[in-house]
Coordinates of C-alpha atoms and ligand atoms in Angstrom, one line a residue:
M1 CA 90.4 87.1 110.5
S2 CA 87.8 86.3 107.8
D3 CA 87.2 88.4 104.7
M4 CA 83.9 89.8 106.0
Q5 CA 85.6 90.9 109.3
A6 CA 88.6 92.4 107.4
E7 CA 86.2 94.3 105.2
V8 CA 84.3 95.9 108.0
H9 CA 87.1 96.2 110.6
P10 CA 86.9 99.6 112.4
R11 CA 90.2 101.3 112.4
L12 CA 92.2 100.8 115.5
D13 CA 93.3 104.4 115.6
F14 CA 89.8 105.4 116.5
D15 CA 90.1 104.4 120.1
S16 CA 90.8 107.0 122.7
E17 CA 92.9 106.0 125.6
M18 CA 89.9 106.1 127.8
E19 CA 88.0 103.7 125.6
I20 CA 90.9 101.3 125.5
L21 CA 91.1 101.5 129.3
L22 CA 87.4 100.9 129.7
Q23 CA 87.4 98.3 127.0
T24 CA 84.1 99.6 125.4
Q25 CA 85.3 98.8 121.9
R26 CA 87.2 95.5 122.3
P27 CA 86.5 92.9 121.2
L28 CA 84.7 94.3 118.2
T29 CA 80.9 93.8 118.3
R30 CA 78.6 92.9 115.5
S31 CA 76.9 96.3 115.6
A32 CA 80.2 98.3 115.7
L33 CA 81.4 96.4 112.7
L34 CA 78.2 96.9 110.8
M35 CA 78.0 100.6 111.7
E36 CA 81.5 101.0 110.5
R37 CA 80.6 99.4 107.2
A38 CA 77.3 101.5 106.9
G39 CA 79.2 104.7 107.7
T40 CA 81.9 103.9 105.1
Q41 CA 79.2 103.2 102.5
M42 CA 77.6 106.5 103.4
G43 CA 80.9 108.2 102.7
L44 CA 81.4 109.4 106.3
D45 CA 84.8 110.2 107.6
K46 CA 86.4 108.2 110.5
D47 CA 85.6 110.7 113.1
A48 CA 81.9 110.7 112.3
I49 CA 81.8 106.9 112.3
N50 CA 83.6 106.9 115.7
E51 CA 81.0 109.3 117.1
L52 CA 78.2 107.1 115.9
I53 CA 79.8 104.0 117.5
S54 CA 81.1 105.4 120.7
P55 CA 79.1 106.0 123.9
Q56 CA 78.4 109.6 124.9
Q57 CA 78.8 108.9 128.6
L58 CA 79.8 105.9 130.7
I59 CA 79.3 105.8 134.5
V60 CA 80.8 103.0 136.5
F61 CA 79.6 102.6 140.1
R62 CA 79.6 100.5 143.2
I63 CA 76.4 100.4 145.3
P64 CA 76.5 99.2 148.9
C65 CA 73.2 97.5 149.6
K66 CA 71.9 96.4 153.0
I67 CA 70.3 93.1 152.4
L68 CA 68.8 91.1 155.3
G69 CA 71.0 93.1 157.7
Q70 CA 74.3 92.5 155.7
V71 CA 76.0 95.0 153.5
V72 CA 76.7 93.7 150.0
N73 CA 78.5 95.8 147.4
F74 CA 77.3 95.4 143.8
W75 CA 79.4 96.7 140.9
G76 CA 77.6 98.2 137.9
C77 CA 77.7 100.5 135.0
L78 CA 75.4 102.9 133.2
C79 CA 76.1 103.5 129.5
L80 CA 74.5 106.5 127.9
H81 CA 75.2 105.7 124.3
N82 CA 73.4 108.2 122.1
S83 CA 70.7 110.8 122.7
A84 CA 70.5 112.4 119.2
R85 CA 67.0 111.2 118.6
G86 CA 65.6 111.4 122.2
P87 CA 66.3 110.6 125.8
F88 CA 68.6 107.7 126.6
K89 CA 66.4 104.6 126.9
G90 CA 67.3 101.1 127.9
G91 CA 66.7 98.3 130.4
I92 CA 68.4 97.4 133.7
R93 CA 70.2 94.0 133.5
L94 CA 71.0 92.2 136.7
A95 CA 73.4 89.3 136.0
A96 CA 76.6 87.7 137.3
D97 CA 78.5 88.3 134.0
I98 CA 77.9 92.0 133.4
T99 CA 80.8 93.8 131.7
I100 CA 81.3 97.4 130.6
W101 CA 81.8 96.1 127.0
E102 CA 78.5 94.2 127.0
T103 CA 76.6 97.0 128.6
T104 CA 78.0 99.4 126.0
E105 CA 77.0 97.1 123.2
L106 CA 73.5 96.7 124.7
A107 CA 73.2 100.5 124.9
R108 CA 74.4 100.8 121.3
L109 CA 71.7 98.3 120.2
M110 CA 69.1 100.4 121.9
T111 CA 70.2 103.4 119.8
L112 CA 69.9 101.3 116.7
K113 CA 66.6 99.7 117.8
C114 CA 64.9 103.0 118.5
A115 CA 66.2 104.4 115.2
V116 CA 65.3 101.4 113.0
C117 CA 61.8 101.3 114.5
N118 CA 61.4 105.1 114.4
V119 CA 60.9 105.5 118.1
E120 CA 62.0 108.9 119.5
F121 CA 64.4 107.7 122.1
G122 CA 68.2 107.3 122.2
G123 CA 70.1 104.3 123.6
G124 CA 71.2 103.5 127.1
K125 CA 71.7 100.5 129.4
T126 CA 72.4 99.6 133.0
G127 CA 74.2 96.5 134.0
I128 CA 74.5 95.6 137.7
R129 CA 76.6 92.5 138.6
V130 CA 74.3 90.5 140.8
D131 CA 75.4 86.9 141.2
I132 CA 72.4 85.0 142.6
P133 CA 74.2 81.7 143.2
A134 CA 76.9 83.6 145.1
M135 CA 74.2 85.2 147.2
Y136 CA 72.9 81.8 148.3
E137 CA 76.5 81.0 149.4
L138 CA 77.0 84.3 151.1
F139 CA 73.7 84.0 153.1
G140 CA 74.2 80.2 153.6
R141 CA 70.9 79.3 151.9
T142 CA 69.6 76.3 150.1
P143 CA 67.4 75.2 148.3
R144 CA 66.2 77.7 145.7
D145 CA 64.0 80.4 147.3
L146 CA 62.2 82.9 144.9
E147 CA 61.3 85.2 147.8
F148 CA 65.0 85.5 148.7
E149 CA 66.0 86.2 145.1
K150 CA 63.3 88.9 144.9
I151 CA 64.7 90.6 148.1
I152 CA 68.1 90.8 146.4
T153 CA 67.0 92.2 143.1
L154 CA 64.6 94.7 144.7
D155 CA 67.2 95.9 147.1
A156 CA 69.9 96.2 144.3
V157 CA 67.5 98.2 142.2
E158 CA 66.3 100.4 145.1
Y159 CA 69.8 101.4 146.1
Y160 CA 70.8 101.9 142.4
S161 CA 67.7 104.2 141.8
Q162 CA 68.6 106.2 144.9
N163 CA 71.9 107.0 143.3
F164 CA 70.4 107.9 139.9
R165 CA 67.1 109.5 140.9
D166 CA 67.8 112.9 139.4
M167 CA 68.8 111.4 136.0
F168 CA 65.4 109.5 135.9
S169 CA 63.4 112.4 137.2
E170 CA 64.8 114.8 134.6
H171 CA 64.1 112.2 131.8
I172 CA 67.8 112.1 130.8
Y173 CA 67.8 108.3 131.1
I174 CA 64.5 106.4 131.3
P175 CA 65.1 102.8 132.5
A176 CA 63.0 99.7 131.8
P177 CA 63.2 96.0 132.6
D178 CA 65.8 93.7 131.1
M179 CA 67.2 90.3 132.1
G180 CA 67.0 89.8 135.8
S181 CA 64.6 92.7 136.4
G182 CA 60.9 93.1 135.8
P183 CA 57.8 95.2 136.7
D184 CA 58.4 94.8 140.5
E185 CA 61.8 96.5 140.2
M186 CA 60.4 99.2 138.0
A187 CA 57.8 100.0 140.8
F188 CA 60.7 100.6 143.1
I189 CA 62.1 103.2 140.7
Y190 CA 58.8 104.9 140.6
N191 CA 58.8 104.9 144.4
E192 CA 62.0 107.0 144.2
T193 CA 60.9 109.5 141.6
L194 CA 57.1 109.6 142.0
D195 CA 57.1 110.5 138.3
P196 CA 55.2 108.0 136.1
A197 CA 57.2 109.0 133.0
S198 CA 60.6 108.4 134.7
V199 CA 60.5 104.6 134.2
T200 CA 58.7 102.2 131.9
G201 CA 57.6 98.6 132.4
K202 CA 55.7 99.5 135.6
P203 CA 53.3 96.8 137.0
E204 CA 49.6 97.0 136.5
G205 CA 48.0 99.7 138.8
V206 CA 51.2 101.7 139.4
H207 CA 50.7 105.3 138.1
G208 CA 51.4 105.4 134.4
W209 CA 51.4 101.6 133.8
L210 CA 50.5 100.5 130.3
P211 CA 48.2 97.6 129.4
G212 CA 50.1 95.3 127.0
R213 CA 53.6 96.5 128.0
K214 CA 54.3 93.1 129.8
E215 CA 53.5 91.1 126.6
S216 CA 54.7 93.6 124.0
T217 CA 58.3 92.3 123.4
G218 CA 57.1 88.7 123.2
V219 CA 54.1 89.5 121.0
G220 CA 56.4 91.6 118.7
V221 CA 58.8 88.7 118.4
A222 CA 56.0 86.3 117.6
Y223 CA 54.6 88.7 114.9
T224 CA 58.1 88.9 113.4
A225 CA 58.6 85.1 113.5
C226 CA 55.3 84.6 111.7
R227 CA 56.2 87.0 109.0
A228 CA 59.7 85.4 108.7
L229 CA 57.9 82.0 108.3
R230 CA 55.6 83.3 105.6
E231 CA 57.8 85.7 103.7
I232 CA 61.4 84.4 104.2
L233 CA 60.8 80.7 104.4
G234 CA 57.6 80.7 102.3
K235 CA 55.8 78.5 104.9
D236 CA 52.4 78.5 106.5
T237 CA 52.4 79.5 110.2
E238 CA 49.8 76.7 110.9
G239 CA 51.8 73.7 112.1
A240 CA 55.2 75.3 111.7
S241 CA 57.8 74.4 114.3
V242 CA 59.7 76.7 116.6
A243 CA 62.2 76.2 119.4
I244 CA 62.8 78.8 122.1
Q245 CA 65.7 79.4 124.5
G246 CA 64.5 81.0 127.7
F247 CA 61.1 81.2 129.5
G248 CA 61.3 84.6 131.0
N249 CA 59.4 88.0 130.5
V250 CA 59.9 87.8 126.7
A251 CA 59.6 84.1 126.0
R252 CA 56.4 83.4 128.0
P253 CA 54.1 85.7 126.0
L254 CA 56.1 84.9 122.9
A255 CA 55.3 81.2 123.2
Q256 CA 51.6 82.0 124.0
S257 CA 51.3 84.3 120.9
L258 CA 53.0 81.7 118.6
V259 CA 50.6 79.0 119.7
G260 CA 47.8 81.5 119.2
N261 CA 48.9 81.7 115.6
G262 CA 48.8 78.0 115.1
V263 CA 52.6 77.5 115.5
R264 CA 53.9 74.3 117.3
V265 CA 56.4 75.3 120.0
V266 CA 58.3 72.0 120.2
G267 CA 61.2 72.8 122.5
I268 CA 62.0 75.3 125.3
T269 CA 65.0 75.4 127.6
D270 CA 65.9 77.7 130.5
L271 CA 68.8 78.0 133.0
Y272 CA 67.5 75.1 135.0
G273 CA 66.1 72.6 132.5
G274 CA 64.3 72.0 129.2
V275 CA 61.4 70.2 127.6
Y276 CA 60.7 68.8 124.1
N277 CA 57.4 67.6 122.5
A278 CA 57.3 67.0 118.8
E279 CA 53.6 67.5 118.7
G280 CA 53.9 71.0 120.2
L281 CA 54.1 71.8 123.9
D282 CA 50.9 72.7 125.8
I283 CA 52.0 76.3 126.8
E284 CA 49.1 77.0 129.2
A285 CA 50.0 73.8 131.2
L286 CA 53.7 74.7 131.0
L287 CA 52.9 78.2 132.4
E288 CA 51.2 76.6 135.4
H289 CA 54.2 74.3 135.9
F290 CA 56.5 77.3 135.6
A291 CA 54.5 79.3 138.2
E292 CA 55.1 76.5 140.7
N293 CA 58.7 75.5 139.8
A294 CA 60.3 78.6 138.2
T295 CA 61.7 76.4 135.4
V296 CA 60.3 74.5 132.4
G297 CA 62.5 71.5 133.6
G298 CA 60.5 68.6 134.9
F299 CA 57.3 69.4 132.9
A300 CA 55.3 66.3 132.5
G301 CA 54.1 67.2 129.0
G302 CA 57.3 66.4 127.2
Q303 CA 60.8 64.9 127.4
P304 CA 63.8 66.5 129.0
L305 CA 65.8 68.7 126.6
A306 CA 69.4 70.1 127.1
N307 CA 70.3 73.6 125.9
E308 CA 72.8 72.3 123.3
A309 CA 70.2 69.9 121.9
L310 CA 67.7 72.8 121.5
F311 CA 70.0 74.5 119.1
S312 CA 70.4 71.5 116.9
L313 CA 66.6 70.7 116.7
D314 CA 65.3 70.4 113.2
V315 CA 62.8 73.2 113.3
D316 CA 61.6 76.0 111.0
V317 CA 62.6 78.8 113.4
L318 CA 64.9 79.0 116.4
I319 CA 64.3 81.9 118.8
P320 CA 67.1 82.6 121.3
A321 CA 65.2 84.6 124.0
A322 CA 67.6 84.3 126.9
S323 CA 71.1 85.7 127.2
G324 CA 73.6 87.1 124.6
A325 CA 76.3 85.3 122.6
V326 CA 74.7 81.9 122.5
I327 CA 75.1 81.3 118.8
T328 CA 78.8 81.4 118.1
S329 CA 81.4 80.1 115.7
D330 CA 81.5 77.0 118.0
N331 CA 77.9 75.9 117.5
A332 CA 76.6 77.8 114.4
A333 CA 77.5 74.8 112.2
D334 CA 75.2 72.6 114.3
I335 CA 72.1 74.9 114.1
G336 CA 69.2 72.8 112.9
A337 CA 66.7 75.6 112.2
D338 CA 66.0 77.2 108.8
C339 CA 65.8 80.7 110.2
I340 CA 66.8 82.5 113.4
V341 CA 64.7 85.3 115.0
E342 CA 66.6 87.1 117.7
A343 CA 64.4 87.8 120.7
A344 CA 67.4 88.2 123.0
N345 CA 69.8 91.1 122.6
M346 CA 72.9 90.1 120.6
P347 CA 72.4 86.3 120.8
T348 CA 74.5 85.8 117.7
T349 CA 78.2 86.7 117.7
V350 CA 80.2 88.0 114.7
G351 CA 81.7 84.5 114.2
G352 CA 78.3 82.8 114.5
M353 CA 76.8 85.2 112.0
E354 CA 79.5 84.4 109.5
T355 CA 78.8 80.7 109.7
L356 CA 75.1 81.2 109.4
Q357 CA 75.6 83.4 106.4
E358 CA 77.7 80.8 104.7
R359 CA 75.0 78.2 105.5
K360 CA 72.4 80.6 104.1
I361 CA 70.4 80.6 107.4
P362 CA 68.7 84.1 107.6
V363 CA 68.8 86.0 110.9
V364 CA 66.1 88.5 111.7
P365 CA 68.0 91.0 113.9
D366 CA 67.3 91.7 117.6
I367 CA 66.9 95.5 116.9
L368 CA 63.8 94.7 114.8
A369 CA 62.4 91.5 116.3
N370 CA 62.5 92.5 120.0
A371 CA 61.6 96.2 119.5
G372 CA 58.0 95.6 120.8
G373 CA 59.1 96.5 124.3
V374 CA 60.6 99.8 123.5
I375 CA 57.7 100.7 121.2
A376 CA 55.3 100.0 124.1
S377 CA 57.6 102.0 126.3
M378 CA 57.2 104.9 124.0
L379 CA 53.4 104.6 124.5
E380 CA 53.9 104.2 128.2
Y381 CA 56.1 107.3 128.4
S382 CA 53.7 109.4 126.4
S383 CA 50.5 108.1 128.2
S384 CA 52.2 108.7 131.6
L385 CA 52.6 112.3 130.6
S386 CA 49.1 112.7 129.2
A387 CA 47.2 110.4 131.6
I388 CA 45.5 108.8 128.6
K389 CA 45.7 105.0 128.7
P390 CA 45.4 103.1 125.5
A391 CA 43.8 99.7 125.4
K392 CA 46.0 96.6 125.5
Q393 CA 45.1 95.5 121.9
E394 CA 45.9 99.1 120.6
V395 CA 49.3 98.9 122.2
L396 CA 50.1 95.5 120.8
D397 CA 48.8 96.5 117.3
T398 CA 51.0 99.6 117.4
C399 CA 54.1 97.4 118.3
C400 CA 53.4 95.0 115.4
K401 CA 52.6 97.9 113.0
K402 CA 55.9 99.7 113.7
I403 CA 58.0 96.6 113.6
G404 CA 56.1 95.5 110.4
D405 CA 56.6 98.8 108.6
N406 CA 60.3 98.8 109.3
F407 CA 60.6 95.1 108.6
N408 CA 59.3 95.8 105.1
L409 CA 62.0 98.5 104.6
T410 CA 64.6 96.1 105.9
I411 CA 63.6 93.3 103.6
E412 CA 63.4 95.7 100.7
K413 CA 66.9 97.1 101.4
A414 CA 68.4 93.6 101.9
R415 CA 67.0 92.4 98.6
T416 CA 67.8 95.5 96.5
E417 CA 71.3 96.0 97.9
N418 CA 72.2 92.3 98.4
M419 CA 72.7 92.6 102.1
S420 CA 71.8 90.4 105.0
L421 CA 68.7 91.5 107.1
V422 CA 71.1 92.3 109.9
E423 CA 73.2 94.6 107.7
A424 CA 70.2 96.2 106.2
A425 CA 68.6 97.0 109.6
V426 CA 71.8 98.5 111.0
T427 CA 72.4 100.5 107.9
I428 CA 68.9 102.1 108.0
A429 CA 69.3 102.9 111.7
T430 CA 72.8 104.3 111.3
Q431 CA 71.6 106.6 108.5
R432 CA 68.7 107.9 110.7
V433 CA 70.9 108.6 113.7
Y434 CA 73.5 110.3 111.5
E435 CA 71.0 112.6 109.9
V436 CA 69.7 113.8 113.3
M437 CA 73.2 114.2 114.7
K438 CA 74.0 116.4 111.6
H439 CA 70.9 118.5 112.1
R440 CA 71.7 119.0 115.7
R441 CA 75.4 119.9 114.9
M442 CA 76.6 116.9 117.0
L443 CA 78.8 116.1 114.1
Ligands
NAD501 P1 64.3 87.1 132.0 O1 65.3 87.3 133.1 O2 62.8 87.4 132.4 O3 64.4 85.6 131.5 C1 65.5 85.1 130.9 C2 65.3 83.6 130.6 O4 66.4 83.1 130.0 C3 65.0 82.8 131.9 O5 64.1 81.8 131.5 C4 66.4 82.2 132.2 O6 66.3 80.9 132.9 C5 66.9 82.0 130.7 N1 68.3 81.9 130.6 C6 69.2 82.8 131.0 N2 70.5 82.4 130.7 C7 70.3 81.2 130.1 C8 71.3 80.3 129.5 N3 72.6 80.6 129.6 N4 70.8 79.2 129.0 C9 69.5 79.0 128.9 N5 68.5 79.8 129.4 C10 69.0 80.9 130.0 O7 64.7 88.0 130.8 P2 63.8 88.7 129.7 O8 63.4 90.0 130.1 O9 62.9 87.6 129.2 O10 64.9 88.9 128.6 C11 65.4 87.9 127.7 C12 66.2 88.5 126.6 O11 65.4 89.4 125.8 C13 67.4 89.3 127.1 O12 68.5 89.2 126.1 C14 66.9 90.8 127.0 O13 68.0 91.7 126.8 C15 66.1 90.7 125.8 N6 65.0 91.7 125.8 C16 64.1 91.9 126.8 C17 63.1 92.8 126.7 C18 62.0 93.0 127.7 O14 61.1 93.7 127.5 N7 62.2 92.3 128.9 C19 63.0 93.7 125.6 C20 64.0 93.5 124.5 C21 65.0 92.5 124.6

């Protein structure tokens, strides 16, 4: 174990038997380690730190879904991490590799994200283990068929929302999209509750939808990346180079917004392929290619690019905008970028972070950089209740302003207290959650 890990290692005697059984706290996550360190600096006792780190409720479920006449059982979990500052809020992730540990970490990140951006929500998350390649095998299908994939995700979310309808309707947990789900799936949740404030990320036209919600996460990440370029790297955004992993809900508007700011997006990869162009990719043409092929692979406006090669590209900023744990102790030494802006949730592991720190490559944390989505969700929630619809630009401006204000605080804390940006952001968030828990006598 490294010095940094040893220094911030939460005490093993914190774990209740149930947590050991459910594996919510092992292996230790970056946020748990940093919350432990923040709590210790704040002079909190071990029980208070444990309450801050641990989930308040964890529900593990199986949902039988009838898909194309066949019953398929999906496994999943709903983690309600912390509701001190507001209702549990967090996306629904559909993926083949869902675990309780990961879902708990993602819920914890939502608690920290809402706190560091001053959004009045708590943190939650749903993970449903949906293995799309296995579904092709089960139903004897080839080749790739987007309609078939949509039937599976919509059915999974529909059955899931039937199970948890009351929780959504009572605004105990308010879901949103995450990897593998999007506005279409959120419309199905609305169909269950008929309450526009029970779910955010609804598609255009569905009662309570919000202009700009679809683009908000990506635009917020682009705003953060531009500020990192200027204020951390001291570079002009015009002509700066960026590489992005992923081309999903977050990465598509992110790439558009970066190009709108004069940035060259030189490389993009997704699950099925990748593309590189040193002059900067034509993102509008790439979006057209993606609409037809559902991958950036095969795009004529560049050369093929493998995922591993994306990480070692010599660029100003690398933006992981796909899945978690992609920058690890195995590949952090090969990162070619001068700065990392985390669009995905927890893309950098503890080991990866240590290597990047040694190499003095700054990391702008997920809880700040990708907070645009939850900030827009805050507006979608409140406008659903009031029936007042803000304009798209107003929504995007609010996202950037809230991220910007708290980015300023984070940079300031990191500089004055000699911390990394990640440590500073987690410390600010932990302090805010702790104070409310104290006021509410939750501690
Ligand atoms: P998405 O499902 O729309 O897109 C994911 C993209 O990543 C796809 O292009 C996919 O091909 C690619 N991808 C997945 N695994 C990959 C891998 N191993 N290698 C290369 N590419 C891979 O998901 P999204 O909604 O864009 O979310 C992306 C990330 O951003 C996730 O970590 C999510 O938790 C986070 N996030 C999303 C939102 C939101 O509003 N959707 C908000 C905050 C954070």
